[in-house]
Coordinates of C-alpha atoms in Angstrom, one line a residue:
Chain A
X1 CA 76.5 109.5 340.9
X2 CA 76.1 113.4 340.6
X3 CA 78.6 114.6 338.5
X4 CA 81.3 117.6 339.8
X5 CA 79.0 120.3 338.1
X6 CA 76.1 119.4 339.7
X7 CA 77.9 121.6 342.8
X8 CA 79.0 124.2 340.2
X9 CA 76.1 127.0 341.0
X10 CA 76.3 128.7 337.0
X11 CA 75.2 132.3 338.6
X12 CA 78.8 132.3 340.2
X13 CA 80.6 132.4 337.1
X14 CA 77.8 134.5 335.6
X15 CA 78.5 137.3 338.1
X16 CA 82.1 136.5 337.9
X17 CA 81.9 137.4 334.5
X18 CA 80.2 140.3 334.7
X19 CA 82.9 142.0 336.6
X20 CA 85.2 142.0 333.5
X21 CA 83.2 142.6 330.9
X22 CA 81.4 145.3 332.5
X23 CA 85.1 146.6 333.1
X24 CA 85.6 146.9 329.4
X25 CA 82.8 148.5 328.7
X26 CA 82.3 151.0 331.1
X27 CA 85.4 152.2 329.5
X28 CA 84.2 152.3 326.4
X29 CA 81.4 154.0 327.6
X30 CA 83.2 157.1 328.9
X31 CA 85.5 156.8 325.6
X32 CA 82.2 157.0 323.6
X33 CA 80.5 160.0 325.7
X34 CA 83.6 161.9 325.6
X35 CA 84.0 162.1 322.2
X36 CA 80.0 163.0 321.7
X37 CA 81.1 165.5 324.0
X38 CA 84.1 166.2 321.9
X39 CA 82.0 166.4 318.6
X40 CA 79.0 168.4 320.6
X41 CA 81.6 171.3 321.2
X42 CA 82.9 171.4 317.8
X43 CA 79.9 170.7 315.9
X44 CA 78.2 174.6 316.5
X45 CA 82.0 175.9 316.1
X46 CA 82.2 173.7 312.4
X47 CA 78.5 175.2 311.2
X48 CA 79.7 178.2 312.4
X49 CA 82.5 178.1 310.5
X50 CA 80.7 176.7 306.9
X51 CA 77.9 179.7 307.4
X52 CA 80.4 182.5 307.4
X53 CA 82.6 180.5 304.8
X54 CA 78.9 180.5 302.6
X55 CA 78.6 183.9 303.6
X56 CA 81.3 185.2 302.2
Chain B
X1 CA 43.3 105.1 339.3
X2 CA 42.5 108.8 339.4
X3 CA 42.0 110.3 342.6
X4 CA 39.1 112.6 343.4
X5 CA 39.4 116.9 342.4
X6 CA 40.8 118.0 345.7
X7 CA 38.4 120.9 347.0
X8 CA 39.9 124.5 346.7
X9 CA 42.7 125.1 349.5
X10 CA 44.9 128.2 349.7
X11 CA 47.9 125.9 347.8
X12 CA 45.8 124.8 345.0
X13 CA 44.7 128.5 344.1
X14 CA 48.3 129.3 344.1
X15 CA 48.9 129.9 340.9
X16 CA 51.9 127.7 340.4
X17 CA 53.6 129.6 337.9
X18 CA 54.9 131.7 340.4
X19 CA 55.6 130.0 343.6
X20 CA 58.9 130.0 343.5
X21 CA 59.6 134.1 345.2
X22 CA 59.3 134.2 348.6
X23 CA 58.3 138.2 347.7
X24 CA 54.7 136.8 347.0
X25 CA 53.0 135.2 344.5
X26 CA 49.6 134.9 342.5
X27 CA 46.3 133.6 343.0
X28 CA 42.8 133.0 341.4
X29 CA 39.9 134.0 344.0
X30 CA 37.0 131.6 343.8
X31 CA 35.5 133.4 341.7
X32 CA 38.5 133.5 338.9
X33 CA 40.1 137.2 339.8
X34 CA 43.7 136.7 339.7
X35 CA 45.2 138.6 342.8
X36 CA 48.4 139.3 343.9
X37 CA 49.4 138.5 347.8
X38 CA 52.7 140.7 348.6
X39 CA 54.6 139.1 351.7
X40 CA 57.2 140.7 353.8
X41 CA 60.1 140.0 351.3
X42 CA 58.5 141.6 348.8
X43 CA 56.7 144.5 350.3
X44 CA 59.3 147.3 350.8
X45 CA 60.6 146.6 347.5
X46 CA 56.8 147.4 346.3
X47 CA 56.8 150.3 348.3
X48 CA 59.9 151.8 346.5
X49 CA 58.9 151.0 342.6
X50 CA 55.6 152.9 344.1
X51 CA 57.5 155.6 345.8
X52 CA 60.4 156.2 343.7
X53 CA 58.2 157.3 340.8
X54 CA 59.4 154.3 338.7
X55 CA 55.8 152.6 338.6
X56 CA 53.9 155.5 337.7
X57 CA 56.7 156.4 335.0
X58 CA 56.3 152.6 333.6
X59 CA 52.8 152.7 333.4
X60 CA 52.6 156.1 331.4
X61 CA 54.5 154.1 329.2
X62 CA 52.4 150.7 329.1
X63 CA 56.1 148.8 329.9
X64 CA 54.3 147.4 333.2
X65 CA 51.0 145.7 334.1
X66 CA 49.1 148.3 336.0
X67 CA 47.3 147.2 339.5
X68 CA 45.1 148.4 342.4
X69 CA 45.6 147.8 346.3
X70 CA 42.6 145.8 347.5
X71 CA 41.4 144.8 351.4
X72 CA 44.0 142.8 352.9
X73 CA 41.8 140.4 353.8
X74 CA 41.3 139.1 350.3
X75 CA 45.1 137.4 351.1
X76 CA 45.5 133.6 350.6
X77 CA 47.9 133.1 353.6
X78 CA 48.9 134.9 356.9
X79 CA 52.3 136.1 355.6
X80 CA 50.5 138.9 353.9
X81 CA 51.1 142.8 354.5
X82 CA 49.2 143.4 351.1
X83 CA 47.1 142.1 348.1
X84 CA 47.5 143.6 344.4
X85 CA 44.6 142.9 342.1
X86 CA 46.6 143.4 338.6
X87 CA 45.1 144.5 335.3
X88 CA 43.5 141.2 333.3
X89 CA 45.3 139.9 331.1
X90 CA 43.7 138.4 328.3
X91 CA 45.9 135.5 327.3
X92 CA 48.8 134.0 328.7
X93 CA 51.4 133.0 326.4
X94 CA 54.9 131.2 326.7
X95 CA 57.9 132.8 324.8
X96 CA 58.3 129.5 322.8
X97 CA 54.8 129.9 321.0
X98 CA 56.2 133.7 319.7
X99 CA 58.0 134.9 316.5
X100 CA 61.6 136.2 316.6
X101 CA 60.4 139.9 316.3
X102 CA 57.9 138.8 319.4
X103 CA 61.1 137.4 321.2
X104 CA 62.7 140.5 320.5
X105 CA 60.8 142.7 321.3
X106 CA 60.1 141.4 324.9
X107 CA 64.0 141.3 324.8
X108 CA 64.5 144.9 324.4
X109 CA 61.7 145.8 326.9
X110 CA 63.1 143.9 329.5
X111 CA 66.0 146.1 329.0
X112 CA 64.9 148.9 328.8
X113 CA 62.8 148.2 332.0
X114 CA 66.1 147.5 333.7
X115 CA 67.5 151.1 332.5
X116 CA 64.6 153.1 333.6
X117 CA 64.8 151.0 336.9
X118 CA 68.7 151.7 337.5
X119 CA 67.6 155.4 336.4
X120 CA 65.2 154.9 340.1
X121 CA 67.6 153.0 342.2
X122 CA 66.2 150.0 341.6
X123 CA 66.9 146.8 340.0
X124 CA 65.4 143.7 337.8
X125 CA 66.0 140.6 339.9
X126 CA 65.0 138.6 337.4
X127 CA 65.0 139.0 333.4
X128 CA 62.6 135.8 332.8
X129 CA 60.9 136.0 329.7
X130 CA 57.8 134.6 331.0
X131 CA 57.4 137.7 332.8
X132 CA 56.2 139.4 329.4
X133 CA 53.0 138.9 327.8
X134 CA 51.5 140.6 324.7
X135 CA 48.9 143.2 325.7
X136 CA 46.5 145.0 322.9
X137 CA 49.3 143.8 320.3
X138 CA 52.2 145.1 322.6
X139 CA 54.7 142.9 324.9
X140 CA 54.3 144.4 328.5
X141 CA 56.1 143.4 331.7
X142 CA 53.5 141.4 334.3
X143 CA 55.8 140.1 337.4
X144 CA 55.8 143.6 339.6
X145 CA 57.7 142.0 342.3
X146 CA 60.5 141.7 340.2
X147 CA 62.1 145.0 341.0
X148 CA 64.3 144.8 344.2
X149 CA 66.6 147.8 345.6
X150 CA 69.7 148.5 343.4
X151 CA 73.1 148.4 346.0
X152 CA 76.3 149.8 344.1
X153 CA 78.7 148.0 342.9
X154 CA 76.4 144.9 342.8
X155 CA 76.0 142.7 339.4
X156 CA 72.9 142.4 337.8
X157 CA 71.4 139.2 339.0
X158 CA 69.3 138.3 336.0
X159 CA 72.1 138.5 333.7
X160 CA 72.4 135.0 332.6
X161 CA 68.8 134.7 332.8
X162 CA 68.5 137.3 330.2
X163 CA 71.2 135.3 328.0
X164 CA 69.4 132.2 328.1
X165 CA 65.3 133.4 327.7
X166 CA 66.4 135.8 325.3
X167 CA 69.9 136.4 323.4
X168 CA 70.4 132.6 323.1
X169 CA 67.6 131.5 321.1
X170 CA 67.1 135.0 319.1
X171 CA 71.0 134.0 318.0
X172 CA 69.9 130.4 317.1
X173 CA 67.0 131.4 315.3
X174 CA 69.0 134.4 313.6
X175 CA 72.2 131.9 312.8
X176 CA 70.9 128.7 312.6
X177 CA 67.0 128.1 312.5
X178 CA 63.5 129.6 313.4
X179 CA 62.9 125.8 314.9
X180 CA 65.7 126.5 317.6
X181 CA 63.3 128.4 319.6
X182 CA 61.4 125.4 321.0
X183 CA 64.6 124.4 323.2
X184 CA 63.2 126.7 325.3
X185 CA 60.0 123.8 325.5
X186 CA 62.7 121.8 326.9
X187 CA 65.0 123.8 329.2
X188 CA 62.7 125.8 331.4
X189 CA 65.4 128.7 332.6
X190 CA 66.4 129.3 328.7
X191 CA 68.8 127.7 327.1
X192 CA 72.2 126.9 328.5
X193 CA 75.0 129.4 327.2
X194 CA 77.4 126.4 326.1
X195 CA 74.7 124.4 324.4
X196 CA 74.0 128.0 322.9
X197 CA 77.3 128.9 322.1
X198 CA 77.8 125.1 320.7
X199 CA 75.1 125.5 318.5
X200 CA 76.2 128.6 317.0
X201 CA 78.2 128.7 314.3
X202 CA 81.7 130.5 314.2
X203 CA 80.7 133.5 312.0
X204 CA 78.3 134.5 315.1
X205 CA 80.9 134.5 317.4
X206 CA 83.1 137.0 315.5
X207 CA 80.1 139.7 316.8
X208 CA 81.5 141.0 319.5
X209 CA 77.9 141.0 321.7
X210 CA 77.6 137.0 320.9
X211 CA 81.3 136.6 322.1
X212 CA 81.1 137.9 325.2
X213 CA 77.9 137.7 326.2
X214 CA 77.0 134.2 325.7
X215 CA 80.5 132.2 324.1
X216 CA 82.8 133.5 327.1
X217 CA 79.9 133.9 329.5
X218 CA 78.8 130.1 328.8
X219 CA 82.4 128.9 329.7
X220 CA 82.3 131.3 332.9
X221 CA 79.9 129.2 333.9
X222 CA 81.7 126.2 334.1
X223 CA 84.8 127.4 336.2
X224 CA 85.0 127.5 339.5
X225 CA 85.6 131.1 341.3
X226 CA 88.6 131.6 343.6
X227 CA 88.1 133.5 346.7
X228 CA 90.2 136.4 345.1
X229 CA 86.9 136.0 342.3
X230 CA 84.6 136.5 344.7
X231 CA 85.9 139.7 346.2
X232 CA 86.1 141.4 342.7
X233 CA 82.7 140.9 342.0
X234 CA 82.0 144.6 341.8
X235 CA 80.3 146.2 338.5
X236 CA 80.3 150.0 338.9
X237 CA 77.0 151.7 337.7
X238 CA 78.9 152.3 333.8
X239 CA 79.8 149.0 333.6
X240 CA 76.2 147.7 333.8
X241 CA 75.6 150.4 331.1
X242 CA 77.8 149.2 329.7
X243 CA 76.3 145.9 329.4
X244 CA 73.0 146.9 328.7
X245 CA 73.8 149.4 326.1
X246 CA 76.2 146.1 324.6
X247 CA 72.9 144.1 324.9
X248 CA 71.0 145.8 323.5
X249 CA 73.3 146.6 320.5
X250 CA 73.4 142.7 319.6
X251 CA 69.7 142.2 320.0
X252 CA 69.2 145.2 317.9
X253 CA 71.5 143.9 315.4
X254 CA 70.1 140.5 315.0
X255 CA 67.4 139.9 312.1
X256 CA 64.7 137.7 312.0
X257 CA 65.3 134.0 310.1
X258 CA 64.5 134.7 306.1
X259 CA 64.4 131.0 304.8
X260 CA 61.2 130.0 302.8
X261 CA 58.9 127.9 304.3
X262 CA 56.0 126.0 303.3
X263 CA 53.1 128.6 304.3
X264 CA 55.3 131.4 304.9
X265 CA 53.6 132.8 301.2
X266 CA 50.2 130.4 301.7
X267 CA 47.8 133.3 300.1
X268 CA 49.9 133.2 297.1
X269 CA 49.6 129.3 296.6
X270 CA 46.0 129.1 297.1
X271 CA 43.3 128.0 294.8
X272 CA 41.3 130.8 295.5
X273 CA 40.4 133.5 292.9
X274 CA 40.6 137.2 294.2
X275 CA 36.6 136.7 294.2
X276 CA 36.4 133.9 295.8
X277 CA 39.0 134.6 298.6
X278 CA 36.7 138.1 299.4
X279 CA 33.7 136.0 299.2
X280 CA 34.9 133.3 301.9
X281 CA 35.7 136.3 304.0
X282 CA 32.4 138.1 303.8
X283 CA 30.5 134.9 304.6
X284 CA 32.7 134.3 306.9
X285 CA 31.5 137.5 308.8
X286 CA 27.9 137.1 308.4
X287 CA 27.7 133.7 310.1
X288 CA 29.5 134.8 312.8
X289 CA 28.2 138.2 313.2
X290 CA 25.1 136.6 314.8
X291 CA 26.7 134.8 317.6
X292 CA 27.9 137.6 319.2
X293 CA 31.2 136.0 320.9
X294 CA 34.0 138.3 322.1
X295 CA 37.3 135.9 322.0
X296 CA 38.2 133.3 318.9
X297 CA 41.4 131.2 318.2
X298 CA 41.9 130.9 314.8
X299 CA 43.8 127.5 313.8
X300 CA 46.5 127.3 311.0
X301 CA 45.3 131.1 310.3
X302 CA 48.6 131.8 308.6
X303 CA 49.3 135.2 308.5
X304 CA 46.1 136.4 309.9
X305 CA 43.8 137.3 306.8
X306 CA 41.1 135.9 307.8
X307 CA 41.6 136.2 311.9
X308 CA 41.1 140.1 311.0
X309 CA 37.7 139.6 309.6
X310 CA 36.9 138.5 313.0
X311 CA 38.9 141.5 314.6
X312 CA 36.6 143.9 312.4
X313 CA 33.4 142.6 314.8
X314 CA 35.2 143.3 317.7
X315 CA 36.6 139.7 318.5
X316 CA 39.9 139.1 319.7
X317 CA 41.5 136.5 318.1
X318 CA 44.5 134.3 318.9
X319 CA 46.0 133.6 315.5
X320 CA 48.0 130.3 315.4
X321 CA 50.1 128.8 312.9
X322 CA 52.8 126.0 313.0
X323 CA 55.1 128.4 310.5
X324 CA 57.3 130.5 312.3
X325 CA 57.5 132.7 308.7
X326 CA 54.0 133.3 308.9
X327 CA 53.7 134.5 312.5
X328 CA 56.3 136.5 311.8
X329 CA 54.5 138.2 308.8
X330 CA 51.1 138.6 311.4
X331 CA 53.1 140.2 314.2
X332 CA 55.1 142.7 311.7
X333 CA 51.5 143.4 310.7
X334 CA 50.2 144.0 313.7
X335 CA 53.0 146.4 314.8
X336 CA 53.3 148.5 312.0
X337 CA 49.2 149.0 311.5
X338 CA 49.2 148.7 315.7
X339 CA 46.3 146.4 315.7
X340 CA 45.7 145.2 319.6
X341 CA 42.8 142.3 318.9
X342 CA 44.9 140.1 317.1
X343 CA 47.9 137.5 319.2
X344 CA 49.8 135.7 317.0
X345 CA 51.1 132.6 317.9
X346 CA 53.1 129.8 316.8
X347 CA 51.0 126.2 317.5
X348 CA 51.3 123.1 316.0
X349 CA 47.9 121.9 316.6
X350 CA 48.5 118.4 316.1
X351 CA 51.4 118.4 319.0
X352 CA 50.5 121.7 320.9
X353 CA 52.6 122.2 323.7
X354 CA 52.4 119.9 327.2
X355 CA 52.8 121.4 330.6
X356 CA 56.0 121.7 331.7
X357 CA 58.0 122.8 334.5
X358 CA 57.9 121.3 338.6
X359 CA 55.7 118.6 339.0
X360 CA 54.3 119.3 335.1
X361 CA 51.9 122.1 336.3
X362 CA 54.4 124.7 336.5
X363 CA 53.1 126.2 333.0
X364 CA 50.4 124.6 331.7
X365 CA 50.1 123.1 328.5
X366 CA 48.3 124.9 325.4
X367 CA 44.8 123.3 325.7
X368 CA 44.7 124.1 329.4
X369 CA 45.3 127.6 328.3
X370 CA 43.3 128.1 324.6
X371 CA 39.7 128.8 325.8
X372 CA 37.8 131.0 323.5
X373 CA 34.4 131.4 322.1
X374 CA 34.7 130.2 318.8
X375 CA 37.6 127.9 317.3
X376 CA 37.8 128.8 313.2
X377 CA 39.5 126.0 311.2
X378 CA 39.3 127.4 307.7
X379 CA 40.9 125.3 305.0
X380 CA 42.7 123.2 307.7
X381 CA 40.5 120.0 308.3
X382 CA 42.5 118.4 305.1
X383 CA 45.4 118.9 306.6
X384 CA 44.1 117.3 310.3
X385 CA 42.0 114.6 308.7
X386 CA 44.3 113.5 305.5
X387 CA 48.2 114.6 306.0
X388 CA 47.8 113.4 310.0
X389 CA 45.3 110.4 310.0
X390 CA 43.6 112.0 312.2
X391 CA 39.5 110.7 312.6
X392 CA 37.0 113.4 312.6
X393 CA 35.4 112.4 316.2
X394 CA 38.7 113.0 317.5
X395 CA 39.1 116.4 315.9
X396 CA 35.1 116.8 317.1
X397 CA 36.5 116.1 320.5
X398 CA 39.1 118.3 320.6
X399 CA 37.4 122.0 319.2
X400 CA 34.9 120.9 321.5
X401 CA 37.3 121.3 324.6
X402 CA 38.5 124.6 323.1
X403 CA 35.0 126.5 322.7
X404 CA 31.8 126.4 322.4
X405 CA 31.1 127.4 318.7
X406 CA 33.1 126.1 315.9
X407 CA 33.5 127.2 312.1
X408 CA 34.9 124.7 310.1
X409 CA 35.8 125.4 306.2
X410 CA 35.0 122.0 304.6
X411 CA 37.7 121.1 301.7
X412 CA 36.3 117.9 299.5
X413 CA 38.3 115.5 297.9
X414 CA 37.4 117.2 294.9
X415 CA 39.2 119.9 295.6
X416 CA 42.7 120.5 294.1
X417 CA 44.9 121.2 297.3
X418 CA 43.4 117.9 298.3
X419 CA 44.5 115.9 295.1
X420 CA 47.9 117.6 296.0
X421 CA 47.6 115.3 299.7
X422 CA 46.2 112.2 298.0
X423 CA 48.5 112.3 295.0
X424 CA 51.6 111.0 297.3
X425 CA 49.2 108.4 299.3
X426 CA 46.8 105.6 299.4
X427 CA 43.4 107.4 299.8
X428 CA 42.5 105.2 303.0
X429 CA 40.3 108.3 304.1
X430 CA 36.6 106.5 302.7
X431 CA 34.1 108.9 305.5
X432 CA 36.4 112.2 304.5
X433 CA 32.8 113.7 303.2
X434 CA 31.0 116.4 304.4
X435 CA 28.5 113.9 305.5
X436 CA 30.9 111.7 307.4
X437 CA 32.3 114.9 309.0
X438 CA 28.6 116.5 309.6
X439 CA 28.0 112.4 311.4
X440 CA 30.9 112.5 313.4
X441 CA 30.7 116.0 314.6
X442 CA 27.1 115.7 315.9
X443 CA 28.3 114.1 319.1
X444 CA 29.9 116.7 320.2
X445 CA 27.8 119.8 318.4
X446 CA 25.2 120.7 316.9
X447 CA 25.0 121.9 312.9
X448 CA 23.8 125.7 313.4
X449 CA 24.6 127.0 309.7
X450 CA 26.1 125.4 306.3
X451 CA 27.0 127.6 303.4
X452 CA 28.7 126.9 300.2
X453 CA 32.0 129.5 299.1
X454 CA 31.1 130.8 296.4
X455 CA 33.1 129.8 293.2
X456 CA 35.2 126.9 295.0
X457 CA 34.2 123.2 295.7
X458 CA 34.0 124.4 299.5
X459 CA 31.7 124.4 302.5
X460 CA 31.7 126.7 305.6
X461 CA 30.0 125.2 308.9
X462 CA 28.9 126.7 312.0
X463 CA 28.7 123.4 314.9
X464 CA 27.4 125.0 318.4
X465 CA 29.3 122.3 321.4
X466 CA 25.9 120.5 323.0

């Protein structure tokens, strides 16, 4: 006798799946650029600042 | 009874491996080139990885087997609109005979074809890892029908297919054992997420990548989707980057198994002096200089020391050991010195692999696939002969099927490694002489050349097949 799973087609739940996890980490994905972003901005402002702090 | 050899149809040169896409599939020509027929299904989708740049961009980078448009008419069937004649390629291996770090790597190339195609509009419909082979020392992608239109919003299709062929067994070889990887011998579309995640111990499952990508995928697998399920079924263009990027992250992060094994330091445990070692290797090299072969498949050749004797004549040589320590060490090798004659591969030669898959010719078995030149047994025939019972005529019988010259290294009972066998067992082994060998051997071959090593008790052979 086939067995309930047998009808179960694992690709569904696979896809399913996908949905929410790729939720979560798209988000984490436009946390993470925005604070390279974030960090690419003040990065030339910081050496900027340690050169003149040297400098003087 | 065995029937007649059917004579060559269109469906027997199918090459069965890849019958199941309607997009095409692959045949041998009668005389042995390996084409490509491209149906309908497939064809706009060729026309766009063509088109869109991505081909050309995935060649430059040797990620993709490269191929040429030949006449139509070479196609096996009439659903054709064109034939592909792809680059050779030399060998074709099945990710279960492959080191973690070969596993791997094919791992992160299979993503990182899927990025660049995303980057194109395009997709990976499928994420088997059969669809990699190791090139000149490097894993490359062969199955060019395997990128199909990307539609937003869509999943990625091959998703759990890249779970099973590749996260699951690199986690059971990284967690658990290096022997893990021959499931994949036994379930054909990788191994099931909730065997996997079973397997697995709990420490695994506290990395987040492991968690969600094959503990809570394995159980999605099992429940049944609601309608409301199926209409949320949307993954927007940063969520499969998501993914990816979180894929490749816990492939990345995973390290190949470190236990001790029994050869995984063999040149260290030898009998050999420094001298003698160097002299086994130079005569090794001028009694096969002379026959002038171009392939070899070295048996039990450990890490590959001597396999790259063979690679300094030009021969390509196909490594195998049955230590997955020792391929491991080859492969690192052959990376980081970016050698491209040498394949290593993990074989036990006294149970190589069967044929597996749909109607057991889906991917045929080692010996159907092995054919080289030469086969080199050095310092192996004790191990065949003593530790496996196995007769010499029978080990005769079978180098014979796997080339046409054979170099045997010839270790008497004399000989302290083989005092080590015999100390734990009845010496029942009365022809294990060179003579009884040299007897039994001339059925199948013929004795070209016999040399002693110099300073050891041993004997190298060259036997030519009859």
């Amino acid at each position: 006798m086939l067995h309930d799973i047998a009808y179960i087609d694992a690709g569904t739940g696979s896809l399913f799946i996908q949905a929410i996890i790729g939720g979560v980490l798209a988000g984490i994905v436009v946390l993470r650029t925005a604070i390279r972003k974030i960090f690419g901005k003040l990065k030339p402002a910081l050496s900027r600042q340690l050169v003149s702090d040297e400098e003087s | 009874m065995r029937n007649p050899k059917p004579a060559s149809t269109p469906a027997n040169r199918q090459l069965v491996a890849s019958f199941r896409d309607p997009a095409g599939f692959v045949f041998r020509d009668t005389d042995g080139t390996v084409y490509r027929q491209i149906n309908q299904a497939g064809s706009v989708d060729l026309d766009q990885l063509i088109s869109s740049g991505l081909y050309d961009e995935l060649i430059a980078k040797h990620m993709l087997v490269a191929h040429s448009q030949v006449d139509i008419k070479k196609a096996l069937t009439g659903a054709a609109t064109s034939v592909i004649q792809p680059e050779r390629i030399p060998y074709i291996s099945y990710p279960f005979e492959w080191s973690f770090s070969q596993l791997r790597d094919a791992a992160l190339l299979t993503l990182a074809l899927q990025k660049r195609a995303l980057a194109h509009g395009m997709t990976l419909k499928d994420a088997s890892a059969y669809n990699v082979q190791f090139i000149h020392g490097k894993p490359v992608f062969i199955d060019t029908l395997s990128f199909e239109k990307y539609n937003r919003g869509t999943p990625w299709q091959a998703y759990r297919q890249f779970c099973q062929h590749f996260l699951a067994p690199l986690a059971l070889m990284a967690f658990v054992d290096a022997s893990l990887l021959q499931l994949l011998r036994v379930h054909l579309d990788g191994i099931p997420l909730d065997l996997a995640s079973k397997l697995l111990p709990h420490r695994a499952k506290l990395r987040p990548g492991i968690a969600m990508h094959i503990a809570l995928h394995g159980r999605a697998q099992k429940a049944k989707e609601t309608e409301h399920q199926k209409q949320t079924r949307q993954v927007s263009e940063m969520g499969l980057t998501g993914i990816l990027d979180s894929l490749e992250r816990t492939v990345r992060r995973l390290a190949p198994p470190s236990a001790n094994t029994e050869w995984g330091d063999y040149y260290d445990k030898t009998n050999y002096t420094p001298e003698a070692a160097d002299a086994k290797a130079s005569l090794l090299a001028d009694l096969i200089r002379p026959l002038g072969i171009a392939t070899a498949v070295d048996i039990g050749g450990n890490n590959g020391r001597y396999s790259r004797v063979l690679n300094d004549l030009g021969i390509t040589t196909i490594c195998t050991d049955i230590d997955p320590n020792a391929v491991e060490a080859n492969y690192q090798f052959v990376k980081h010195h970016g050698e491209t004659q040498m394949l290593p591969l993990l074989v036990d030669i006294t149970n190589p692999g069967g044929a597996i898959g749909w109607a057991n010719q889906e991917r045929p078995s080692v010996s159907d696939r092995l054919r080289c030149d030469a086969v080199v047994a050095l310092a192996i025939i004790h191990h065949l002969a003593i530790s496996n019972n196995l007769p010499f005529a029978r080990i005769a019988e079978y180098f014979a099927q796997l080339g046409r010259y054979v170099i045997v290294e010839f270790v008497p009972k004399s000989d302290s490694q083989v005092q080590k066998l015999l100390s734990t067992r009845k010496d029942i082994f009365s022809d294990y002489t060179e003579d009884g060998m040299e007897q039994a051997f001339n059925t199948c071959f013929k004795l070209k050349q016999k040399k002693k090593i110099k300073d050891t008790k041993r004997t190298l052979y060259v036997f030519e097949a009859r």
